[in-house]
Amino acid sequence: MDEQRRLWDWHWQHWRERRAINALMLRRGQRVLTIVASLALERPKILDLGCGNGWFSQELSRFGLVTGVDLSAEAIAMAEASYPHIPFLAGNVLTDTILSGHFDLVVSQEVLAHVDDQARYLEVAAEVLRPGGYLILTTANKFVMDRLGASSWDPWPREHIARFLDMRDVKRLLIPNFRVLRTSTFLPMGSAGVLRLINSYKLNKVLSLLIPERYLETLKERAGLGYSLLVLAQKAR
Ligand SMILES: C[S@@+](CC[C@H](N)C(=O)[O-])C[C@H]1O[C@@H](n2cnc3c(N)ncnc32)[C@H](O)[C@@H]1O
């Protein structure tokens, strides 16, 4: 775990130099915020699990009382400096104790693929929620990650944990503690294998003469071809 902590510290230092919240993070965040709004919870207690530098904890704080937790002390230092009104904790969510049964909503964006015990991670998400509390989870879609092609990200060191899942895997991991209420994928991308054709610029240009681009994107998302998996689940009462 020390190795993972060092890698994430390195990532967030690099991030600080670039100061980039990219379009992908913003669109992902927008999807999650739409779901948070739809839940209409009254001043919920929200946990941003694996909050990184806290940019999204800040967004969530419009809805309720947010706490952020992350493995990287570097990221937490940035979060505390940027958003002093939000409590942040540095720690390993798999092993460190977090308030049990306390939160109304847990938001976890792009963390599940990066922990060595994914079942335990979702068990922790359930433990910290009150009965009937909600989990909003996003995690990179294995089908797309395996076919990213030219859109692949910069390589990480080999030791970096990256175990991508498909929707079936995620549902299986959620079963013991959650009822899955809603699933989708978002942001179609990838240019290898079958996605080379499906996302080809020329084909999509032609199709867009018949079908509005936004609708085409929705069709791909519904077909499970989005970069990220998005799940809304509820802890058993
Ligand atoms: C891809 S980043 C996502 C950060 C943030 N949720 C976002 O959307 O910008 C994954 C984050 O998970 C954190 N993380 C990985 N393993 C963790 C663990 N065991 N406990 C707490 N945080 C962890 C990393 O430090 C990193 O900040």
PDB file of C-alpha atoms and ligand atoms in Angstrom:
ATOM      1  CA  MET A   1       0.000   0.000   0.000  1.00  0.00           C
ATOM      2  CA  ASP A   2       2.956   2.347   0.640  1.00  0.00           C
ATOM      3  CA  GLU A   3       3.854   1.904  -3.008  1.00  0.00           C
ATOM      4  CA  GLN A   4       0.340   2.846  -4.139  1.00  0.00           C
ATOM      5  CA  ARG A   5       0.430   5.873  -1.826  1.00  0.00           C
ATOM      6  CA  ARG A   6       3.747   7.002  -3.345  1.00  0.00           C
ATOM      7  CA  LEU A   7       2.383   6.544  -6.875  1.00  0.00           C
ATOM      8  CA  TRP A   8      -0.714   8.603  -6.128  1.00  0.00           C
ATOM      9  CA  ASP A   9       1.409  11.297  -4.426  1.00  0.00           C
ATOM     10  CA  TRP A  10       3.512  11.394  -7.595  1.00  0.00           C
ATOM     11  CA  HIS A  11       0.340  11.628  -9.718  1.00  0.00           C
ATOM     12  CA  TRP A  12      -1.074  14.511  -7.696  1.00  0.00           C
ATOM     13  CA  GLN A  13       2.263  16.398  -7.683  1.00  0.00           C
ATOM     14  CA  HIS A  14       2.300  16.103 -11.476  1.00  0.00           C
ATOM     15  CA  TRP A  15      -1.349  17.185 -11.524  1.00  0.00           C
ATOM     16  CA  ARG A  16      -0.539  20.253  -9.444  1.00  0.00           C
ATOM     17  CA  GLU A  17       2.015  21.293 -12.082  1.00  0.00           C
ATOM     18  CA  ARG A  18      -0.570  20.940 -14.859  1.00  0.00           C
ATOM     19  CA  ARG A  19      -3.494  22.306 -12.831  1.00  0.00           C
ATOM     20  CA  ALA A  20      -5.865  20.506 -15.152  1.00  0.00           C
ATOM     21  CA  ILE A  21      -9.432  19.464 -14.558  1.00  0.00           C
ATOM     22  CA  ASN A  22      -9.994  17.958 -17.943  1.00  0.00           C
ATOM     23  CA  ALA A  23     -13.182  17.795 -20.012  1.00  0.00           C
ATOM     24  CA  LEU A  24     -13.616  14.161 -19.147  1.00  0.00           C
ATOM     25  CA  MET A  25     -13.598  14.825 -15.393  1.00  0.00           C
ATOM     26  CA  LEU A  26     -16.075  17.663 -15.839  1.00  0.00           C
ATOM     27  CA  ARG A  27     -18.507  15.608 -17.883  1.00  0.00           C
ATOM     28  CA  ARG A  28     -18.242  12.710 -15.484  1.00  0.00           C
ATOM     29  CA  GLY A  29     -18.826  15.090 -12.596  1.00  0.00           C
ATOM     30  CA  GLN A  30     -21.845  16.583 -14.323  1.00  0.00           C
ATOM     31  CA  ARG A  31     -23.438  13.139 -14.663  1.00  0.00           C
ATOM     32  CA  VAL A  32     -22.869  12.412 -11.012  1.00  0.00           C
ATOM     33  CA  LEU A  33     -24.244  15.788  -9.897  1.00  0.00           C
ATOM     34  CA  THR A  34     -27.414  15.173 -11.934  1.00  0.00           C
ATOM     35  CA  ILE A  35     -27.966  11.958  -9.997  1.00  0.00           C
ATOM     36  CA  VAL A  36     -27.220  13.631  -6.660  1.00  0.00           C
ATOM     37  CA  ALA A  37     -29.826  16.301  -7.473  1.00  0.00           C
ATOM     38  CA  SER A  38     -32.371  13.662  -8.502  1.00  0.00           C
ATOM     39  CA  LEU A  39     -32.111  12.004  -5.078  1.00  0.00           C
ATOM     40  CA  ALA A  40     -33.452  15.216  -3.483  1.00  0.00           C
ATOM     41  CA  LEU A  41     -31.818  14.448  -0.139  1.00  0.00           C
ATOM     42  CA  GLU A  42     -32.142  17.164   2.474  1.00  0.00           C
ATOM     43  CA  ARG A  43     -28.666  18.449   3.496  1.00  0.00           C
ATOM     44  CA  PRO A  44     -27.205  14.935   3.223  1.00  0.00           C
ATOM     45  CA  LYS A  45     -23.971  13.890   4.838  1.00  0.00           C
ATOM     46  CA  ILE A  46     -21.794  12.951   1.868  1.00  0.00           C
ATOM     47  CA  LEU A  47     -18.524  11.034   1.770  1.00  0.00           C
ATOM     48  CA  ASP A  48     -16.266  11.523  -1.261  1.00  0.00           C
ATOM     49  CA  LEU A  49     -14.410   8.218  -1.129  1.00  0.00           C
ATOM     50  CA  GLY A  50     -11.014   8.569  -2.819  1.00  0.00           C
ATOM     51  CA  CYS A  51     -11.525  12.309  -3.255  1.00  0.00           C
ATOM     52  CA  GLY A  52      -8.107  13.089  -4.764  1.00  0.00           C
ATOM     53  CA  ASN A  53      -7.452  16.822  -4.606  1.00  0.00           C
ATOM     54  CA  GLY A  54     -11.020  17.534  -3.529  1.00  0.00           C
ATOM     55  CA  TRP A  55     -12.237  19.277  -6.697  1.00  0.00           C
ATOM     56  CA  PHE A  56     -15.413  17.211  -6.667  1.00  0.00           C
ATOM     57  CA  SER A  57     -15.908  17.370  -2.892  1.00  0.00           C
ATOM     58  CA  GLN A  58     -16.252  21.092  -3.482  1.00  0.00           C
ATOM     59  CA  GLU A  59     -18.976  20.467  -6.110  1.00  0.00           C
ATOM     60  CA  LEU A  60     -20.767  18.094  -3.759  1.00  0.00           C
ATOM     61  CA  SER A  61     -20.678  20.622  -0.934  1.00  0.00           C
ATOM     62  CA  ARG A  62     -23.471  22.548  -2.731  1.00  0.00           C
ATOM     63  CA  PHE A  63     -25.789  19.710  -1.699  1.00  0.00           C
ATOM     64  CA  GLY A  64     -24.786  18.914   1.853  1.00  0.00           C
ATOM     65  CA  LEU A  65     -22.029  18.308   4.368  1.00  0.00           C
ATOM     66  CA  VAL A  66     -19.110  16.690   2.604  1.00  0.00           C
ATOM     67  CA  THR A  67     -16.125  14.808   3.945  1.00  0.00           C
ATOM     68  CA  GLY A  68     -13.325  13.710   1.627  1.00  0.00           C
ATOM     69  CA  VAL A  69     -10.877  10.876   2.200  1.00  0.00           C
ATOM     70  CA  ASP A  70      -7.907   9.808   0.099  1.00  0.00           C
ATOM     71  CA  LEU A  71      -4.810   7.656   0.336  1.00  0.00           C
ATOM     72  CA  SER A  72      -2.524  10.388  -0.999  1.00  0.00           C
ATOM     73  CA  ALA A  73      -1.342  12.858   1.657  1.00  0.00           C
ATOM     74  CA  GLU A  74      -0.211  15.067  -1.228  1.00  0.00           C
ATOM     75  CA  ALA A  75      -3.750  15.203  -2.655  1.00  0.00           C
ATOM     76  CA  ILE A  76      -5.264  15.831   0.773  1.00  0.00           C
ATOM     77  CA  ALA A  77      -2.842  18.715   1.404  1.00  0.00           C
ATOM     78  CA  MET A  78      -3.972  20.280  -1.880  1.00  0.00           C
ATOM     79  CA  ALA A  79      -7.626  19.694  -0.992  1.00  0.00           C
ATOM     80  CA  GLU A  80      -7.244  21.292   2.437  1.00  0.00           C
ATOM     81  CA  ALA A  81      -5.451  24.305   0.986  1.00  0.00           C
ATOM     82  CA  SER A  82      -8.068  24.817  -1.759  1.00  0.00           C
ATOM     83  CA  TYR A  83     -11.253  24.080   0.203  1.00  0.00           C
ATOM     84  CA  PRO A  84     -10.649  24.884   3.884  1.00  0.00           C
ATOM     85  CA  HIS A  85     -14.391  24.661   4.656  1.00  0.00           C
ATOM     86  CA  ILE A  86     -14.452  20.912   3.874  1.00  0.00           C
ATOM     87  CA  PRO A  87     -13.025  18.288   6.248  1.00  0.00           C
ATOM     88  CA  PHE A  88     -10.533  15.971   4.528  1.00  0.00           C
ATOM     89  CA  LEU A  89      -8.781  12.885   5.853  1.00  0.00           C
ATOM     90  CA  ALA A  90      -5.670  11.161   4.543  1.00  0.00           C
ATOM     91  CA  GLY A  91      -5.940   7.409   4.898  1.00  0.00           C
ATOM     92  CA  ASN A  92      -6.422   4.007   3.366  1.00  0.00           C
ATOM     93  CA  VAL A  93     -10.147   3.390   3.194  1.00  0.00           C
ATOM     94  CA  LEU A  94      -9.582  -0.368   3.147  1.00  0.00           C
ATOM     95  CA  THR A  95      -8.027  -0.429   6.599  1.00  0.00           C
ATOM     96  CA  ASP A  96      -8.596   2.869   8.401  1.00  0.00           C
ATOM     97  CA  THR A  97     -11.755   3.368  10.426  1.00  0.00           C
ATOM     98  CA  ILE A  98     -14.292   5.824   9.046  1.00  0.00           C
ATOM     99  CA  LEU A  99     -17.522   6.753  10.849  1.00  0.00           C
ATOM    100  CA  SER A 100     -19.818   3.746  10.581  1.00  0.00           C
ATOM    101  CA  GLY A 101     -23.472   4.181   9.488  1.00  0.00           C
ATOM    102  CA  HIS A 102     -23.018   7.951   9.367  1.00  0.00           C
ATOM    103  CA  PHE A 103     -23.408   9.030   5.737  1.00  0.00           C
ATOM    104  CA  ASP A 104     -26.497   9.435   3.540  1.00  0.00           C
ATOM    105  CA  LEU A 105     -24.518   9.297   0.326  1.00  0.00           C
ATOM    106  CA  VAL A 106     -21.148   7.948  -0.738  1.00  0.00           C
ATOM    107  CA  VAL A 107     -19.671   9.144  -4.024  1.00  0.00           C
ATOM    108  CA  SER A 108     -16.791   7.178  -5.452  1.00  0.00           C
ATOM    109  CA  GLN A 109     -15.337   8.288  -8.751  1.00  0.00           C
ATOM    110  CA  GLU A 110     -12.653   6.254 -10.484  1.00  0.00           C
ATOM    111  CA  VAL A 111     -11.226   4.597  -7.378  1.00  0.00           C
ATOM    112  CA  LEU A 112     -12.589   1.031  -7.473  1.00  0.00           C
ATOM    113  CA  ALA A 113     -10.226  -0.073 -10.265  1.00  0.00           C
ATOM    114  CA  HIS A 114      -7.244   1.108  -8.227  1.00  0.00           C
ATOM    115  CA  VAL A 115      -7.676  -0.790  -4.973  1.00  0.00           C
ATOM    116  CA  ASP A 116      -6.300  -4.258  -4.377  1.00  0.00           C
ATOM    117  CA  ASP A 117      -9.438  -5.539  -2.618  1.00  0.00           C
ATOM    118  CA  GLN A 118     -12.453  -4.347  -4.567  1.00  0.00           C
ATOM    119  CA  ALA A 119     -14.981  -6.347  -2.537  1.00  0.00           C
ATOM    120  CA  ARG A 120     -13.660  -4.813   0.688  1.00  0.00           C
ATOM    121  CA  TYR A 121     -13.770  -1.330  -0.832  1.00  0.00           C
ATOM    122  CA  LEU A 122     -17.509  -1.688  -1.555  1.00  0.00           C
ATOM    123  CA  GLU A 123     -18.045  -3.256   1.857  1.00  0.00           C
ATOM    124  CA  VAL A 124     -16.520  -0.114   3.406  1.00  0.00           C
ATOM    125  CA  ALA A 125     -18.837   2.028   1.260  1.00  0.00           C
ATOM    126  CA  ALA A 126     -21.751   0.074   2.748  1.00  0.00           C
ATOM    127  CA  GLU A 127     -20.415   0.251   6.312  1.00  0.00           C
ATOM    128  CA  VAL A 128     -20.166   4.032   6.333  1.00  0.00           C
ATOM    129  CA  LEU A 129     -23.693   4.469   4.941  1.00  0.00           C
ATOM    130  CA  ARG A 130     -26.836   4.574   7.032  1.00  0.00           C
ATOM    131  CA  PRO A 131     -29.408   1.891   6.120  1.00  0.00           C
ATOM    132  CA  GLY A 132     -31.098   3.015   2.889  1.00  0.00           C
ATOM    133  CA  GLY A 133     -28.168   5.326   2.059  1.00  0.00           C
ATOM    134  CA  TYR A 134     -26.986   5.718  -1.533  1.00  0.00           C
ATOM    135  CA  LEU A 135     -23.795   4.963  -3.396  1.00  0.00           C
ATOM    136  CA  ILE A 136     -22.892   6.661  -6.683  1.00  0.00           C
ATOM    137  CA  LEU A 137     -19.998   4.875  -8.292  1.00  0.00           C
ATOM    138  CA  THR A 138     -18.036   5.483 -11.469  1.00  0.00           C
ATOM    139  CA  THR A 139     -15.255   3.253 -12.700  1.00  0.00           C
ATOM    140  CA  ALA A 140     -13.534   2.834 -16.058  1.00  0.00           C
ATOM    141  CA  ASN A 141     -15.239   0.355 -18.383  1.00  0.00           C
ATOM    142  CA  LYS A 142     -13.046  -2.679 -19.102  1.00  0.00           C
ATOM    143  CA  PHE A 143     -14.556  -3.197 -22.542  1.00  0.00           C
ATOM    144  CA  VAL A 144     -13.491   0.299 -23.580  1.00  0.00           C
ATOM    145  CA  MET A 145     -10.186   0.335 -21.675  1.00  0.00           C
ATOM    146  CA  ASP A 146      -9.167  -2.815 -23.575  1.00  0.00           C
ATOM    147  CA  ARG A 147      -9.930  -1.010 -26.854  1.00  0.00           C
ATOM    148  CA  LEU A 148      -8.771   2.547 -26.193  1.00  0.00           C
ATOM    149  CA  GLY A 149      -6.264   2.464 -29.052  1.00  0.00           C
ATOM    150  CA  ALA A 150      -4.823   5.867 -29.929  1.00  0.00           C
ATOM    151  CA  SER A 151      -6.764   7.476 -27.090  1.00  0.00           C
ATOM    152  CA  SER A 152      -4.741   5.531 -24.468  1.00  0.00           C
ATOM    153  CA  TRP A 153      -3.498   7.543 -21.499  1.00  0.00           C
ATOM    154  CA  ASP A 154       0.138   8.127 -20.608  1.00  0.00           C
ATOM    155  CA  PRO A 155       1.523   4.889 -19.173  1.00  0.00           C
ATOM    156  CA  TRP A 156       1.714   4.469 -15.398  1.00  0.00           C
ATOM    157  CA  PRO A 157       4.476   2.543 -13.628  1.00  0.00           C
ATOM    158  CA  ARG A 158       3.806  -1.224 -13.661  1.00  0.00           C
ATOM    159  CA  GLU A 159       3.154  -1.348  -9.922  1.00  0.00           C
ATOM    160  CA  HIS A 160       0.116   0.916 -10.272  1.00  0.00           C
ATOM    161  CA  ILE A 161      -3.048  -1.068  -9.507  1.00  0.00           C
ATOM    162  CA  ALA A 162      -5.466  -0.857 -12.441  1.00  0.00           C
ATOM    163  CA  ARG A 163      -8.030  -3.667 -12.499  1.00  0.00           C
ATOM    164  CA  PHE A 164     -10.778  -2.614 -14.817  1.00  0.00           C
ATOM    165  CA  LEU A 165     -14.235  -4.125 -14.548  1.00  0.00           C
ATOM    166  CA  ASP A 166     -17.260  -4.580 -16.721  1.00  0.00           C
ATOM    167  CA  MET A 167     -20.791  -3.871 -15.497  1.00  0.00           C
ATOM    168  CA  ARG A 168     -21.403  -7.518 -14.639  1.00  0.00           C
ATOM    169  CA  ASP A 169     -18.338  -7.559 -12.368  1.00  0.00           C
ATOM    170  CA  VAL A 170     -19.439  -4.360 -10.628  1.00  0.00           C
ATOM    171  CA  LYS A 171     -22.959  -5.691 -10.025  1.00  0.00           C
ATOM    172  CA  ARG A 172     -21.546  -8.941  -8.656  1.00  0.00           C
ATOM    173  CA  LEU A 173     -19.349  -6.988  -6.233  1.00  0.00           C
ATOM    174  CA  LEU A 174     -22.301  -4.863  -5.106  1.00  0.00           C
ATOM    175  CA  ILE A 175     -24.745  -7.729  -4.508  1.00  0.00           C
ATOM    176  CA  PRO A 176     -23.799  -8.533  -0.883  1.00  0.00           C
ATOM    177  CA  ASN A 177     -24.533  -5.027   0.405  1.00  0.00           C
ATOM    178  CA  PHE A 178     -26.466  -3.033  -2.186  1.00  0.00           C
ATOM    179  CA  ARG A 179     -29.495  -2.993  -4.439  1.00  0.00           C
ATOM    180  CA  VAL A 180     -28.549  -1.620  -7.851  1.00  0.00           C
ATOM    181  CA  LEU A 181     -31.063   1.075  -8.848  1.00  0.00           C
ATOM    182  CA  ARG A 182     -29.604   2.490 -12.051  1.00  0.00           C
ATOM    183  CA  THR A 183     -26.705   1.763 -14.377  1.00  0.00           C
ATOM    184  CA  SER A 184     -25.307   3.455 -17.447  1.00  0.00           C
ATOM    185  CA  THR A 185     -22.061   4.142 -19.217  1.00  0.00           C
ATOM    186  CA  PHE A 186     -20.932   7.518 -20.460  1.00  0.00           C
ATOM    187  CA  LEU A 187     -18.477   9.194 -22.826  1.00  0.00           C
ATOM    188  CA  PRO A 188     -18.122   6.780 -25.751  1.00  0.00           C
ATOM    189  CA  MET A 189     -14.504   6.505 -26.852  1.00  0.00           C
ATOM    190  CA  GLY A 190     -11.888   4.026 -28.013  1.00  0.00           C
ATOM    191  CA  SER A 191     -10.373   3.338 -31.406  1.00  0.00           C
ATOM    192  CA  ALA A 192      -9.217  -0.281 -31.339  1.00  0.00           C
ATOM    193  CA  GLY A 193     -11.005  -3.524 -32.226  1.00  0.00           C
ATOM    194  CA  VAL A 194     -14.703  -3.104 -32.909  1.00  0.00           C
ATOM    195  CA  LEU A 195     -14.591   0.450 -31.504  1.00  0.00           C
ATOM    196  CA  ARG A 196     -12.412   1.487 -34.423  1.00  0.00           C
ATOM    197  CA  LEU A 197     -15.466   1.101 -36.646  1.00  0.00           C
ATOM    198  CA  ILE A 198     -18.107   2.201 -34.149  1.00  0.00           C
ATOM    199  CA  ASN A 199     -16.270   5.418 -33.277  1.00  0.00           C
ATOM    200  CA  SER A 200     -14.797   6.065 -36.695  1.00  0.00           C
ATOM    201  CA  TYR A 201     -14.940   9.734 -37.580  1.00  0.00           C
ATOM    202  CA  LYS A 202     -16.168   9.094 -41.135  1.00  0.00           C
ATOM    203  CA  LEU A 203     -18.937   6.673 -40.142  1.00  0.00           C
ATOM    204  CA  ASN A 204     -20.160   8.991 -37.391  1.00  0.00           C
ATOM    205  CA  LYS A 205     -20.105  11.977 -39.734  1.00  0.00           C
ATOM    206  CA  VAL A 206     -22.361  10.117 -42.152  1.00  0.00           C
ATOM    207  CA  LEU A 207     -24.630   8.814 -39.395  1.00  0.00           C
ATOM    208  CA  SER A 208     -24.972  12.299 -37.938  1.00  0.00           C
ATOM    209  CA  LEU A 209     -26.739  13.335 -41.155  1.00  0.00           C
ATOM    210  CA  LEU A 210     -29.500  10.888 -40.182  1.00  0.00           C
ATOM    211  CA  ILE A 211     -29.332  10.805 -36.376  1.00  0.00           C
ATOM    212  CA  PRO A 212     -28.486  13.821 -34.180  1.00  0.00           C
ATOM    213  CA  GLU A 213     -24.992  13.431 -32.662  1.00  0.00           C
ATOM    214  CA  ARG A 214     -26.256  13.632 -29.098  1.00  0.00           C
ATOM    215  CA  TYR A 215     -28.722  10.812 -29.750  1.00  0.00           C
ATOM    216  CA  LEU A 216     -26.000   8.703 -31.339  1.00  0.00           C
ATOM    217  CA  GLU A 217     -23.865   9.208 -28.248  1.00  0.00           C
ATOM    218  CA  THR A 218     -26.768   8.178 -26.014  1.00  0.00           C
ATOM    219  CA  LEU A 219     -27.256   5.013 -28.069  1.00  0.00           C
ATOM    220  CA  LYS A 220     -23.592   4.097 -27.607  1.00  0.00           C
ATOM    221  CA  GLU A 221     -23.762   4.827 -23.909  1.00  0.00           C
ATOM    222  CA  ARG A 222     -26.821   2.594 -23.569  1.00  0.00           C
ATOM    223  CA  ALA A 223     -25.032  -0.133 -25.511  1.00  0.00           C
ATOM    224  CA  GLY A 224     -22.326  -0.095 -22.822  1.00  0.00           C
ATOM    225  CA  LEU A 225     -19.682   1.633 -24.944  1.00  0.00           C
ATOM    226  CA  GLY A 226     -18.959   4.597 -22.682  1.00  0.00           C
ATOM    227  CA  TYR A 227     -15.527   5.054 -21.161  1.00  0.00           C
ATOM    228  CA  SER A 228     -16.897   4.950 -17.632  1.00  0.00           C
ATOM    229  CA  LEU A 229     -19.475   2.806 -15.857  1.00  0.00           C
ATOM    230  CA  LEU A 230     -21.923   4.693 -13.660  1.00  0.00           C
ATOM    231  CA  VAL A 231     -23.990   2.999 -10.965  1.00  0.00           C
ATOM    232  CA  LEU A 232     -26.522   4.236  -8.461  1.00  0.00           C
ATOM    233  CA  ALA A 233     -27.055   1.702  -5.674  1.00  0.00           C
ATOM    234  CA  GLN A 234     -28.823   1.706  -2.331  1.00  0.00           C
ATOM    235  CA  LYS A 235     -27.753   0.032   0.877  1.00  0.00           C
ATOM    236  CA  ALA A 236     -30.313  -2.407   2.241  1.00  0.00           C
ATOM    237  CA  ARG A 237     -32.550  -0.887   4.921  1.00  0.00           C
TER     238      ARG A 237
HETATM  239  C1  LIG B   1      -8.218   8.269 -10.393  1.00  0.00           C
HETATM  240  S1  LIG B   1      -8.086   9.080  -8.839  1.00  0.00           S
HETATM  241  C2  LIG B   1      -9.725   9.743  -8.668  1.00  0.00           C
HETATM  242  C3  LIG B   1      -9.777  10.889  -7.707  1.00  0.00           C
HETATM  243  C4  LIG B   1     -11.123  11.594  -7.593  1.00  0.00           C
HETATM  244  N1  LIG B   1     -12.179  10.705  -7.146  1.00  0.00           N
HETATM  245  C5  LIG B   1     -11.492  12.246  -8.903  1.00  0.00           C
HETATM  246  O1  LIG B   1     -12.486  11.876  -9.505  1.00  0.00           O
HETATM  247  O2  LIG B   1     -10.770  13.167  -9.318  1.00  0.00           O
HETATM  248  C6  LIG B   1      -8.089   7.731  -7.689  1.00  0.00           C
HETATM  249  C7  LIG B   1      -7.875   8.166  -6.262  1.00  0.00           C
HETATM  250  O3  LIG B   1      -8.089   7.042  -5.409  1.00  0.00           O
HETATM  251  C8  LIG B   1      -7.204   7.168  -4.316  1.00  0.00           C
HETATM  252  N2  LIG B   1      -7.038   5.846  -3.675  1.00  0.00           N
HETATM  253  C9  LIG B   1      -6.515   4.731  -4.214  1.00  0.00           C
HETATM  254  N3  LIG B   1      -6.496   3.734  -3.301  1.00  0.00           N
HETATM  255  C10 LIG B   1      -7.046   4.235  -2.167  1.00  0.00           C
HETATM  256  C11 LIG B   1      -7.283   3.704  -0.876  1.00  0.00           C
HETATM  257  N4  LIG B   1      -6.985   2.433  -0.574  1.00  0.00           N
HETATM  258  N5  LIG B   1      -7.836   4.526   0.067  1.00  0.00           N
HETATM  259  C12 LIG B   1      -8.150   5.810  -0.235  1.00  0.00           C
HETATM  260  N6  LIG B   1      -7.942   6.364  -1.449  1.00  0.00           N
HETATM  261  C13 LIG B   1      -7.399   5.589  -2.403  1.00  0.00           C
HETATM  262  C14 LIG B   1      -5.915   7.690  -4.952  1.00  0.00           C
HETATM  263  O4  LIG B   1      -5.048   8.281  -4.010  1.00  0.00           O
HETATM  264  C15 LIG B   1      -6.465   8.670  -5.988  1.00  0.00           C
HETATM  265  O5  LIG B   1      -6.504   9.987  -5.490  1.00  0.00           O
END
